[in-house]
Coordinates of C-alpha atoms in Angstrom, one line a residue:
M1 CA 22.2 -24.5 67.8
R2 CA 25.3 -25.9 69.3
S3 CA 28.6 -24.4 69.2
T4 CA 31.9 -25.2 70.0
D5 CA 34.2 -23.9 72.8
D6 CA 36.0 -20.9 71.8
D7 CA 39.5 -21.8 72.0
A8 CA 41.0 -22.8 68.9
I9 CA 43.7 -25.1 69.7
S10 CA 43.5 -26.3 73.8
A11 CA 42.9 -29.7 74.5
R12 CA 39.5 -30.6 76.0
G13 CA 39.6 -34.2 76.0
D14 CA 36.4 -35.0 73.8
Y15 CA 35.2 -34.0 70.6
P16 CA 33.7 -30.3 70.2
P17 CA 30.0 -30.7 69.4
S18 CA 29.3 -30.9 65.6
W19 CA 27.4 -32.7 62.9
Y20 CA 30.3 -35.1 62.6
A21 CA 30.6 -35.8 66.4
A22 CA 26.9 -36.3 66.4
T23 CA 27.1 -38.8 63.5
R24 CA 30.3 -40.6 64.0
I25 CA 31.1 -44.1 64.0
A26 CA 32.8 -45.9 67.0
A27 CA 36.5 -45.4 67.6
P28 CA 39.0 -48.2 68.5
A29 CA 40.0 -48.4 72.2
A30 CA 43.0 -46.3 72.8
P31 CA 43.7 -45.6 76.5
P32 CA 46.0 -42.9 77.6
L33 CA 49.6 -44.2 77.5
D34 CA 50.6 -44.9 81.0
G35 CA 54.3 -46.0 81.6
E36 CA 57.3 -46.7 79.4
V37 CA 57.2 -48.4 76.1
E38 CA 59.5 -49.1 73.2
A39 CA 58.8 -48.8 69.6
D40 CA 60.3 -48.8 66.3
V41 CA 58.5 -45.6 65.5
C42 CA 56.6 -43.1 67.4
V43 CA 53.8 -41.1 65.7
I44 CA 52.7 -37.8 67.1
G45 CA 49.3 -36.9 65.9
G46 CA 46.1 -39.0 65.4
G47 CA 44.6 -37.0 62.3
Y48 CA 45.0 -38.5 58.7
A49 CA 48.5 -38.3 58.4
G50 CA 49.6 -39.8 61.6
L51 CA 46.7 -42.5 61.4
S52 CA 47.8 -43.5 58.0
A53 CA 51.7 -43.7 58.8
A54 CA 50.6 -46.1 62.0
L55 CA 48.4 -48.1 59.7
H56 CA 51.2 -48.5 56.8
L57 CA 53.9 -49.1 59.5
A58 CA 52.0 -51.8 61.2
R59 CA 51.2 -53.5 58.0
A60 CA 55.0 -53.4 57.3
G61 CA 55.7 -55.2 60.3
R62 CA 56.9 -52.2 62.3
K63 CA 56.2 -51.8 66.1
V64 CA 54.4 -48.6 66.1
V65 CA 53.1 -46.3 68.9
L66 CA 50.8 -43.4 68.2
L67 CA 49.9 -40.7 70.5
E68 CA 47.1 -38.3 70.2
G69 CA 46.7 -35.4 72.5
D70 CA 42.9 -35.5 72.5
R71 CA 40.7 -37.9 70.4
F72 CA 41.3 -39.2 66.8
G73 CA 40.4 -36.6 64.2
W74 CA 40.0 -34.0 67.2
G75 CA 41.9 -31.1 64.9
A76 CA 41.3 -30.3 61.2
S77 CA 41.0 -34.2 60.3
G78 CA 37.5 -34.4 62.1
R79 CA 36.2 -30.8 61.5
N80 CA 36.9 -29.9 57.7
G81 CA 34.4 -29.6 55.0
G82 CA 34.9 -33.3 53.6
Q83 CA 35.8 -32.1 50.4
I84 CA 37.6 -34.4 48.1
H85 CA 40.0 -32.3 45.7
V86 CA 42.2 -34.0 42.9
G87 CA 45.7 -32.3 42.7
M88 CA 47.8 -30.1 44.7
R89 CA 46.7 -26.8 46.3
R90 CA 48.5 -25.1 43.6
E91 CA 47.2 -25.7 39.8
Q92 CA 49.3 -27.6 37.5
E93 CA 50.3 -24.5 35.5
W94 CA 51.7 -22.9 38.6
L95 CA 53.8 -26.0 39.2
E96 CA 55.0 -26.1 35.9
S97 CA 56.2 -22.5 35.9
H98 CA 57.7 -22.8 39.4
L99 CA 59.1 -26.5 39.4
G100 CA 59.4 -27.3 35.7
P101 CA 57.2 -29.6 33.7
D102 CA 58.8 -32.9 34.7
D103 CA 58.5 -32.1 38.5
A104 CA 54.9 -30.9 38.0
R105 CA 54.0 -34.1 36.1
E106 CA 55.3 -36.3 38.9
L107 CA 53.4 -34.3 41.4
W108 CA 50.2 -34.7 39.2
R109 CA 50.9 -38.4 39.4
I110 CA 51.2 -38.4 43.1
A111 CA 48.1 -36.6 43.4
L112 CA 46.2 -39.4 41.5
D113 CA 48.0 -41.9 43.5
A114 CA 46.8 -40.1 46.5
R115 CA 43.1 -40.3 45.3
A116 CA 43.4 -43.8 44.8
H117 CA 44.7 -44.3 48.0
L118 CA 41.7 -42.9 49.4
D119 CA 39.6 -45.3 47.6
W120 CA 41.6 -48.2 49.2
L121 CA 41.4 -46.9 52.5
I122 CA 37.4 -47.0 52.1
E123 CA 37.1 -50.2 50.1
D124 CA 39.8 -52.4 51.3
Q125 CA 40.5 -51.0 54.9
G126 CA 36.8 -50.4 55.9
A127 CA 37.0 -46.6 56.5
D128 CA 33.4 -46.1 55.8
C129 CA 32.6 -42.4 55.5
D130 CA 29.7 -41.8 53.2
L131 CA 31.9 -41.1 50.0
T132 CA 29.9 -39.2 47.3
P133 CA 31.4 -38.4 43.8
G134 CA 31.4 -35.1 42.2
Y135 CA 33.4 -31.9 43.2
L136 CA 32.1 -28.7 41.5
H137 CA 34.5 -25.3 41.6
V138 CA 32.5 -22.3 40.7
D139 CA 33.7 -18.7 39.8
H140 CA 32.3 -16.0 41.9
R141 CA 33.6 -13.5 39.2
A142 CA 32.7 -13.3 35.6
G143 CA 36.5 -12.6 34.7
Y144 CA 37.6 -15.8 36.2
V145 CA 35.9 -18.1 33.9
R146 CA 38.2 -17.8 31.0
H147 CA 40.9 -19.0 33.3
T148 CA 39.0 -21.9 34.5
R149 CA 38.2 -23.0 30.8
A150 CA 41.8 -22.9 30.2
H151 CA 42.8 -25.0 33.1
V152 CA 40.2 -27.6 32.5
D153 CA 41.6 -27.8 28.8
H154 CA 45.3 -27.9 30.1
L155 CA 44.2 -30.9 32.4
R156 CA 42.2 -32.7 29.9
G157 CA 45.0 -32.0 27.0
R158 CA 48.3 -32.3 28.5
Y159 CA 47.6 -34.8 31.5
G160 CA 44.7 -36.7 29.9
Y161 CA 42.5 -36.0 32.8
D162 CA 39.1 -36.6 31.2
A163 CA 37.2 -36.9 34.8
I164 CA 37.1 -32.9 34.6
R165 CA 34.9 -30.7 32.3
F166 CA 33.9 -27.2 31.8
V167 CA 30.7 -25.8 33.4
D168 CA 29.3 -22.7 31.8
K169 CA 27.2 -19.9 33.4
E170 CA 23.7 -21.4 32.7
E171 CA 24.7 -24.9 34.1
A172 CA 26.7 -23.3 37.0
R173 CA 23.5 -21.8 38.1
H174 CA 21.4 -25.0 37.5
L175 CA 23.7 -27.1 39.7
V176 CA 23.8 -24.4 42.3
G177 CA 20.8 -22.4 43.7
S178 CA 22.5 -19.0 43.5
T179 CA 22.8 -16.3 41.2
G180 CA 26.3 -15.5 42.5
Y181 CA 28.3 -17.8 40.1
H182 CA 29.5 -17.4 36.5
G183 CA 30.8 -20.8 35.4
G184 CA 33.3 -23.3 36.7
L185 CA 34.5 -26.9 36.5
L186 CA 33.1 -30.4 37.7
D187 CA 35.6 -33.0 38.4
M188 CA 33.8 -36.4 39.3
R189 CA 36.9 -37.8 40.8
G190 CA 36.5 -35.3 43.4
G191 CA 33.4 -35.3 45.7
H192 CA 32.7 -35.2 49.6
L193 CA 32.7 -37.4 52.6
H194 CA 32.3 -37.3 56.3
A195 CA 35.4 -36.2 57.6
L196 CA 35.3 -37.5 61.0
N197 CA 34.4 -41.0 60.0
L198 CA 37.4 -41.1 57.5
A199 CA 39.9 -40.5 60.4
L200 CA 38.2 -43.1 62.8
G201 CA 37.9 -45.5 60.1
I202 CA 41.9 -45.3 59.5
A203 CA 42.3 -45.6 63.4
R204 CA 40.2 -48.8 63.3
A205 CA 42.4 -50.1 60.5
A206 CA 45.5 -49.4 62.1
A207 CA 44.5 -50.9 65.3
S208 CA 43.5 -54.0 63.6
A209 CA 46.9 -53.9 61.8
G210 CA 48.4 -53.9 65.3
A211 CA 49.3 -50.5 66.0
A212 CA 49.2 -49.2 69.5
L213 CA 46.9 -46.3 69.8
H214 CA 46.9 -43.7 72.5
E215 CA 44.4 -40.9 72.9
R216 CA 44.5 -38.3 75.6
S217 CA 48.4 -38.7 75.3
P218 CA 49.8 -35.3 74.2
A219 CA 53.6 -35.3 73.6
T220 CA 54.9 -32.8 76.1
A221 CA 58.8 -32.9 75.2
M222 CA 61.1 -34.8 72.9
D223 CA 64.7 -35.5 73.3
R224 CA 67.4 -37.4 71.4
Q225 CA 70.4 -39.5 72.9
G226 CA 72.3 -41.2 70.3
D227 CA 70.2 -42.6 67.6
R228 CA 67.1 -43.2 69.9
W229 CA 64.3 -40.6 70.6
T230 CA 62.1 -40.3 73.7
V231 CA 58.9 -38.7 73.6
H232 CA 57.2 -37.8 76.9
T233 CA 53.6 -37.7 77.8
P234 CA 52.1 -36.7 81.0
R235 CA 51.8 -40.2 82.2
G236 CA 54.4 -41.9 80.2
K237 CA 57.0 -42.0 77.5
V238 CA 58.0 -43.7 74.2
A239 CA 61.4 -44.8 73.6
A240 CA 61.6 -45.0 69.8
D241 CA 64.1 -45.5 66.8
R242 CA 62.0 -42.8 64.6
V243 CA 59.6 -40.1 65.2
V244 CA 57.0 -38.9 62.9
L245 CA 55.4 -35.6 63.8
A246 CA 51.9 -35.2 62.2
C247 CA 50.4 -32.6 64.4
N248 CA 49.7 -30.1 61.6
G249 CA 48.1 -26.9 63.1
Y250 CA 48.2 -28.2 66.7
L251 CA 52.2 -27.9 67.3
R252 CA 52.0 -25.9 70.3
G253 CA 55.4 -25.1 70.2
L254 CA 56.6 -28.8 70.2
V255 CA 59.1 -28.2 67.3
P256 CA 59.7 -24.6 66.5
K257 CA 61.7 -25.2 63.2
V258 CA 58.5 -26.6 61.9
E259 CA 56.4 -23.8 63.0
Q260 CA 58.4 -21.6 60.9
R261 CA 56.9 -23.0 57.9
V262 CA 53.6 -24.4 59.1
M263 CA 51.2 -22.1 60.8
P264 CA 47.5 -22.5 61.9
I265 CA 44.5 -20.5 60.7
N266 CA 41.0 -21.1 62.0
N267 CA 38.0 -21.6 59.6
Y268 CA 34.1 -22.2 60.4
V269 CA 31.3 -24.6 59.7
A270 CA 27.8 -24.4 60.0
V271 CA 25.0 -27.1 59.4
T272 CA 21.3 -26.3 59.1
A273 CA 18.3 -28.3 59.8
P274 CA 17.2 -30.9 57.4
L275 CA 16.2 -28.8 54.3
G276 CA 13.7 -31.6 52.7
E277 CA 14.4 -33.1 49.4
E278 CA 13.0 -30.3 47.0
L279 CA 14.9 -27.5 49.0
A280 CA 18.1 -29.4 49.0
Q281 CA 18.0 -30.2 45.4
A282 CA 17.3 -26.5 44.6
I283 CA 20.3 -25.5 46.7
V284 CA 22.9 -28.3 45.4
R285 CA 21.8 -30.8 42.6
N286 CA 23.1 -34.1 42.1
G287 CA 24.8 -34.2 45.6
H288 CA 28.1 -32.6 44.5
A289 CA 30.7 -30.6 46.8
V290 CA 31.0 -27.1 45.9
S291 CA 33.6 -24.8 46.5
D292 CA 34.1 -21.1 44.8
S293 CA 37.0 -18.9 43.7
R294 CA 37.1 -16.5 46.8
F295 CA 40.4 -16.2 48.7
V296 CA 38.6 -17.2 52.0
V297 CA 36.7 -19.9 50.1
Y298 CA 33.0 -20.8 50.7
Y299 CA 32.6 -24.6 50.3
F300 CA 29.3 -26.3 50.8
R301 CA 27.4 -29.6 50.2
I302 CA 24.2 -31.4 51.2
T303 CA 24.8 -34.3 53.9
P304 CA 23.3 -37.5 53.5
D305 CA 20.5 -36.6 55.9
G306 CA 19.6 -33.5 53.9
R307 CA 21.2 -30.8 55.7
L308 CA 23.3 -27.9 53.9
L309 CA 26.8 -28.0 55.5
F310 CA 28.6 -24.6 54.8
G311 CA 32.1 -23.4 55.3
G312 CA 32.8 -19.8 55.3
G313 CA 34.8 -17.3 57.0
E314 CA 38.3 -17.3 58.7
N315 CA 40.0 -15.7 61.4
Y316 CA 44.0 -15.5 62.6
S317 CA 43.8 -15.5 66.2
Y318 CA 43.9 -18.4 68.9
R319 CA 40.3 -17.6 69.8
F320 CA 36.9 -18.5 68.1
P321 CA 34.0 -16.3 67.7
A322 CA 31.7 -16.6 70.5
D323 CA 28.6 -17.0 68.0
I324 CA 30.0 -19.3 65.3
A325 CA 26.5 -20.1 63.7
G326 CA 25.8 -16.1 63.4
F327 CA 29.1 -15.7 62.1
V328 CA 28.8 -18.6 59.2
R329 CA 25.1 -17.4 58.8
E330 CA 26.1 -14.2 57.1
H331 CA 28.1 -16.0 54.6
I332 CA 25.5 -18.6 53.8
L333 CA 23.1 -15.8 53.2
A334 CA 25.4 -14.1 50.9
I335 CA 25.0 -17.0 48.7
F336 CA 21.6 -18.3 49.6
P337 CA 19.2 -15.8 50.9
Q338 CA 16.3 -18.1 50.5
L339 CA 17.7 -19.9 53.6
A340 CA 17.0 -17.0 55.9
D341 CA 14.2 -18.8 57.9
V342 CA 16.1 -22.2 58.2
P343 CA 17.7 -22.8 61.5
I344 CA 21.4 -23.9 61.9
D345 CA 21.6 -27.0 64.0
H346 CA 25.5 -27.2 64.3
A347 CA 28.2 -24.9 64.2
W348 CA 32.1 -25.2 65.0
G349 CA 35.4 -24.1 64.4
G350 CA 38.4 -25.8 63.4
T351 CA 42.2 -25.1 62.9
L352 CA 44.0 -26.2 59.7
A353 CA 47.7 -25.2 58.8
I354 CA 49.1 -23.6 56.0
T355 CA 52.5 -22.9 54.3
P356 CA 53.6 -19.5 52.6
N357 CA 53.2 -21.3 49.2
R358 CA 50.6 -23.7 50.1
L359 CA 53.0 -26.7 49.2
P360 CA 52.8 -29.4 52.0
F361 CA 55.8 -29.4 54.3
V362 CA 57.3 -32.8 54.6
R363 CA 60.7 -33.1 55.8
E364 CA 63.4 -34.9 58.1
V365 CA 63.9 -31.9 60.2
E366 CA 66.4 -33.7 62.5
P367 CA 67.9 -37.1 62.2
G368 CA 65.0 -39.6 62.9
L369 CA 62.4 -37.0 63.1
I370 CA 60.0 -36.5 60.1
A371 CA 57.6 -33.8 60.1
A372 CA 54.3 -33.4 57.9
G373 CA 51.9 -30.6 57.5
G374 CA 50.7 -27.6 56.1
F375 CA 48.3 -29.5 53.5
S376 CA 46.7 -25.8 53.2
G377 CA 43.0 -27.1 52.8
L378 CA 43.6 -30.4 50.8
G379 CA 44.3 -32.7 53.6
V380 CA 41.3 -35.2 52.9
V381 CA 43.1 -36.6 50.0
M382 CA 46.9 -35.6 50.5
A383 CA 47.4 -36.2 54.4
P384 CA 46.5 -40.0 54.7
Y385 CA 48.6 -40.4 51.4
V386 CA 51.7 -38.5 52.8
G387 CA 51.3 -40.5 55.9
K388 CA 51.7 -43.8 53.6
L389 CA 54.8 -42.1 52.1
I390 CA 56.3 -41.5 55.2
A391 CA 55.8 -45.2 56.2
D392 CA 57.3 -46.2 52.8
A393 CA 60.3 -44.1 53.3
L394 CA 60.7 -45.9 57.0
T395 CA 60.5 -49.4 55.5
G396 CA 63.0 -48.5 52.5
N397 CA 60.9 -46.9 49.5
D398 CA 61.5 -43.5 49.7
A399 CA 61.0 -42.2 45.9
D400 CA 57.8 -40.4 46.5
Y401 CA 58.5 -39.1 49.8
A402 CA 61.8 -37.7 48.6
R403 CA 60.0 -35.8 45.7
L404 CA 57.8 -34.2 48.3
A405 CA 60.7 -33.6 50.8
R406 CA 62.4 -31.5 48.0
L407 CA 59.5 -29.2 47.6
P408 CA 60.7 -25.6 48.3
V409 CA 58.7 -24.3 51.3
P410 CA 60.0 -21.2 52.8
R411 CA 59.6 -20.0 56.1
F412 CA 57.0 -17.4 56.9
P413 CA 58.5 -14.0 57.1
G414 CA 59.2 -11.9 60.3
G415 CA 61.0 -13.9 62.3
R416 CA 59.8 -15.7 65.8
L417 CA 58.0 -12.5 67.0
M418 CA 56.5 -11.1 63.8
R419 CA 55.4 -14.3 61.9
W420 CA 51.8 -14.2 63.4
P421 CA 51.2 -10.6 62.9
T422 CA 52.7 -10.8 59.2
L423 CA 50.4 -13.5 58.3
V424 CA 47.4 -12.1 59.9
A425 CA 48.1 -8.8 57.9
A426 CA 48.3 -10.4 54.8
M427 CA 45.6 -12.5 55.0
S428 CA 43.3 -10.1 56.3
F429 CA 44.2 -8.0 53.1
L430 CA 43.2 -10.9 50.7
A431 CA 40.3 -11.6 52.6
L432 CA 39.1 -8.0 52.3
R433 CA 39.9 -8.1 48.6
D434 CA 37.1 -10.6 48.2
R435 CA 34.8 -8.0 49.6
L436 CA 35.7 -5.3 48.0
Y437 CA 36.4 -6.3 44.4

């Protein structure tokens, strides 16, 4: 078993051990920034959103410099479960009731455009990442099934989305080798992919388009003089007309006003030894990605080399558990007790970011400084597309960027000193509810 370091957000300068890191493709050359450079746009953050913004800005002829404090995809972009979800983090029914039917429909269109953009990155830009279709959501409580059926009917009827269908209890237990599920839905526009290779594929496309990429170049400070920004790194600085801040859960105090609305949480993943074809099919049939209805979601899939990749468990501190494999194994066995004797070969933690209402935070927070983050678990599809929309806005087409920028994303309650303990208390209570009810 291999496990990561136990520090959730500190820089190490290389990829944490993981199944993704062990099976990654080559990254483009991206030496640390050394000296002073000028750019039209400086992008801070080498995850999905930042790399996509750099790609689209470069394709539009802008001089763009991207700074990544560690390695491309070092944060959530290279550690997540690789699941492809269609839609926003909130269901369309919630969006309709809180934002109105017109805005909800526009957000659904943006979500479909984001899914098409993912196909474009893979098929046109060469981001080879083992895309596999099929996303299965399963209900871990029988009382949730009626809501799921109504949700499927809503998407098919009101939005004409026929890629989705309802799954009853018998089929759910046929598709997933567990007695703990009572029904669900299957979305064939959803699916899964190799999370880190998606990031590296976008990086290679951005470099080919002419973006200047620099790893191991953390932004340590920013200042604005007139209409120009200067971004400082340990060995250099970038002077730019505009700055895109795409650090998500790894802001490290760089822009406190963003951290008022975007906060990090830690999630954990383990990957078993190869299961063999028969056992792998008995666990998850047809290669679908699966996630369930828990507040602290269990999500899992079979990898191309026949292993179970399973995400389960969170914590809300700056430290990872000492034994991540043991931490996740408890969750695996709660669903698949038949895997008690199967070794875990890889285990790691990652830090994602959430907002209070789980809507993405996309804003010009100061003149010339655009921030994006808080994708709340849906970053595989939404983060690259938000990067594109930011690039569109900076090159004269800001319609859909403006729609996202208008989304109401409140501050976390509690002020500077109490935001974190307030979040911990609320999330811990909801996680406890999963176990008690």
